[in-house]
Amino acid sequence: MADRQIASKIEEYIEKIHYSDRYSDDLYEYRHVILPKPLLKLVPKEFFDDKAGTLRLLSEAEWRGIGITQSLGWEHYEVHAPEPHVLLFRRAKNYGVSTQPQPAPAGRQANARKK
């Protein structure tokens, strides 16, 4: 019964997770995610750094496991000690941009064959 109540509470808090707008520099795009403070109390103890008393850097499976949903490519890269419920994420600025050469337009291919 207790597990069901915890799961219900987690679902309730997941709906209240705040996702910032994206911002960027030359290399990365960034965003921060703010967990409701009560949700932070339900995060497994092994996700915390015992020495610092804050969350440690979480793997993608871990942060997704606590209800954070984002598109692919994001990494949890920093912990903000004064506000342990704020998680900082980044991903490469060109993440998802195709590096495959694009086919030439049909007209150019036809002209190239005639030569």
mmCIF file of C-alpha atoms in Angstrom:
data_model
loop_
_atom_site.group_PDB
_atom_site.id
_atom_site.type_symbol
_atom_site.label_atom_id
_atom_site.label_comp_id
_atom_site.label_asym_id
_atom_site.label_seq_id
_atom_site.Cartn_x
_atom_site.Cartn_y
_atom_site.Cartn_z
ATOM 1 C CA MET A 1 0.000 0.000 0.000
ATOM 2 C CA ALA A 2 2.815 2.424 0.868
ATOM 3 C CA ASP A 3 4.471 1.832 -2.519
ATOM 4 C CA ARG A 4 1.212 2.665 -4.279
ATOM 5 C CA GLN A 5 0.884 5.902 -2.284
ATOM 6 C CA ILE A 6 4.473 6.889 -3.088
ATOM 7 C CA ALA A 7 3.912 6.162 -6.788
ATOM 8 C CA SER A 8 0.753 8.276 -6.716
ATOM 9 C CA LYS A 9 2.623 11.155 -5.053
ATOM 10 C CA ILE A 10 5.442 10.911 -7.574
ATOM 11 C CA GLU A 11 2.941 11.097 -10.453
ATOM 12 C CA GLU A 12 1.378 14.169 -8.879
ATOM 13 C CA TYR A 13 4.757 15.889 -8.497
ATOM 14 C CA ILE A 14 5.939 14.937 -12.001
ATOM 15 C CA GLU A 15 3.204 17.132 -13.428
ATOM 16 C CA LYS A 16 4.712 20.057 -11.504
ATOM 17 C CA ILE A 17 8.287 19.730 -12.809
ATOM 18 C CA HIS A 18 9.338 23.023 -14.411
ATOM 19 C CA TYR A 19 11.446 23.048 -17.582
ATOM 20 C CA SER A 20 13.216 26.297 -18.435
ATOM 21 C CA ASP A 21 13.495 27.717 -21.905
ATOM 22 C CA ARG A 22 16.669 26.727 -23.713
ATOM 23 C CA TYR A 23 19.634 29.057 -23.810
ATOM 24 C CA SER A 24 23.009 28.558 -25.482
ATOM 25 C CA ASP A 25 26.615 29.509 -26.006
ATOM 26 C CA ASP A 26 28.882 28.588 -28.931
ATOM 27 C CA LEU A 27 29.097 24.898 -28.004
ATOM 28 C CA TYR A 28 26.012 23.873 -26.030
ATOM 29 C CA GLU A 29 22.379 24.545 -25.501
ATOM 30 C CA TYR A 30 21.306 24.515 -21.879
ATOM 31 C CA ARG A 31 18.214 24.272 -19.776
ATOM 32 C CA HIS A 32 17.482 23.822 -16.137
ATOM 33 C CA VAL A 33 14.844 21.628 -14.614
ATOM 34 C CA ILE A 34 13.267 22.501 -11.288
ATOM 35 C CA LEU A 35 11.894 19.609 -9.290
ATOM 36 C CA PRO A 36 9.122 20.262 -6.794
ATOM 37 C CA LYS A 37 10.822 20.120 -3.394
ATOM 38 C CA PRO A 38 8.549 17.304 -2.149
ATOM 39 C CA LEU A 39 9.620 15.196 -5.166
ATOM 40 C CA LEU A 40 13.267 15.668 -4.196
ATOM 41 C CA LYS A 41 12.461 13.971 -0.883
ATOM 42 C CA LEU A 42 11.234 10.885 -2.791
ATOM 43 C CA VAL A 43 14.387 10.553 -4.920
ATOM 44 C CA PRO A 44 16.361 7.400 -4.013
ATOM 45 C CA LYS A 45 19.109 8.000 -1.447
ATOM 46 C CA GLU A 46 21.753 6.513 -3.760
ATOM 47 C CA PHE A 47 21.208 9.470 -6.130
ATOM 48 C CA PHE A 48 22.740 11.800 -3.530
ATOM 49 C CA ASP A 49 26.367 12.656 -2.808
ATOM 50 C CA ASP A 50 26.785 11.846 0.881
ATOM 51 C CA LYS A 51 29.620 14.343 1.367
ATOM 52 C CA ALA A 52 27.928 17.313 -0.308
ATOM 53 C CA GLY A 53 24.354 16.466 0.642
ATOM 54 C CA THR A 54 23.191 17.241 -2.885
ATOM 55 C CA LEU A 55 22.205 15.162 -5.870
ATOM 56 C CA ARG A 56 25.154 13.673 -7.689
ATOM 57 C CA LEU A 57 25.289 13.865 -11.484
ATOM 58 C CA LEU A 58 22.611 11.513 -12.760
ATOM 59 C CA SER A 59 22.708 9.253 -15.788
ATOM 60 C CA GLU A 60 19.958 9.614 -18.371
ATOM 61 C CA ALA A 61 18.232 6.485 -17.056
ATOM 62 C CA GLU A 62 18.300 7.909 -13.518
ATOM 63 C CA TRP A 63 16.889 11.350 -14.311
ATOM 64 C CA ARG A 64 14.259 9.849 -16.580
ATOM 65 C CA GLY A 65 13.451 7.421 -13.766
ATOM 66 C CA ILE A 66 12.486 10.265 -11.441
ATOM 67 C CA GLY A 67 10.101 11.710 -13.999
ATOM 68 C CA ILE A 68 12.163 14.176 -16.028
ATOM 69 C CA THR A 69 11.194 14.024 -19.703
ATOM 70 C CA GLN A 70 13.261 15.687 -22.409
ATOM 71 C CA SER A 71 14.233 14.965 -25.978
ATOM 72 C CA LEU A 72 17.388 12.969 -26.656
ATOM 73 C CA GLY A 73 20.934 14.207 -26.156
ATOM 74 C CA TRP A 74 20.632 15.998 -22.810
ATOM 75 C CA GLU A 75 23.165 15.352 -20.047
ATOM 76 C CA HIS A 76 22.929 16.322 -16.390
ATOM 77 C CA TYR A 77 26.188 18.235 -16.121
ATOM 78 C CA GLU A 78 26.067 20.290 -12.932
ATOM 79 C CA VAL A 79 24.542 20.456 -9.490
ATOM 80 C CA HIS A 80 23.687 23.823 -7.962
ATOM 81 C CA ALA A 81 24.372 23.233 -4.245
ATOM 82 C CA PRO A 82 22.313 26.156 -2.875
ATOM 83 C CA GLU A 83 19.249 24.811 -4.718
ATOM 84 C CA PRO A 84 19.512 21.008 -4.859
ATOM 85 C CA HIS A 85 16.113 20.736 -6.557
ATOM 86 C CA VAL A 86 17.490 22.550 -9.638
ATOM 87 C CA LEU A 87 19.189 20.248 -12.154
ATOM 88 C CA LEU A 88 21.311 21.758 -14.927
ATOM 89 C CA PHE A 89 21.357 20.081 -18.342
ATOM 90 C CA ARG A 90 23.224 20.639 -21.589
ATOM 91 C CA ARG A 91 23.615 19.061 -25.001
ATOM 92 C CA ALA A 92 25.769 19.781 -28.015
ATOM 93 C CA LYS A 93 24.437 22.750 -29.913
ATOM 94 C CA ASN A 94 24.338 20.778 -33.178
ATOM 95 C CA TYR A 95 22.787 17.669 -31.600
ATOM 96 C CA GLY A 96 20.512 15.944 -34.068
ATOM 97 C CA VAL A 97 21.732 17.943 -37.067
ATOM 98 C CA SER A 98 22.350 15.514 -39.884
ATOM 99 C CA THR A 99 25.940 15.288 -41.062
ATOM 100 C CA GLN A 100 24.965 13.066 -44.004
ATOM 101 C CA PRO A 101 25.574 14.631 -47.424
ATOM 102 C CA GLN A 102 22.290 15.688 -48.962
ATOM 103 C CA PRO A 103 21.434 14.322 -52.418
ATOM 104 C CA ALA A 104 21.664 16.753 -55.288
ATOM 105 C CA PRO A 105 18.347 18.034 -56.658
ATOM 106 C CA ALA A 106 16.879 15.814 -59.386
ATOM 107 C CA GLY A 107 17.581 18.357 -62.140
ATOM 108 C CA ARG A 108 21.295 18.413 -61.410
ATOM 109 C CA GLN A 109 21.569 14.629 -61.440
ATOM 110 C CA ALA A 110 19.810 14.415 -64.799
ATOM 111 C CA ASN A 111 22.125 17.085 -66.277
ATOM 112 C CA ALA A 112 25.220 15.353 -64.909
ATOM 113 C CA ARG A 113 24.236 12.085 -66.635
ATOM 114 C CA LYS A 114 23.842 13.802 -70.040
ATOM 115 C CA LYS A 115 27.448 15.003 -70.102
#
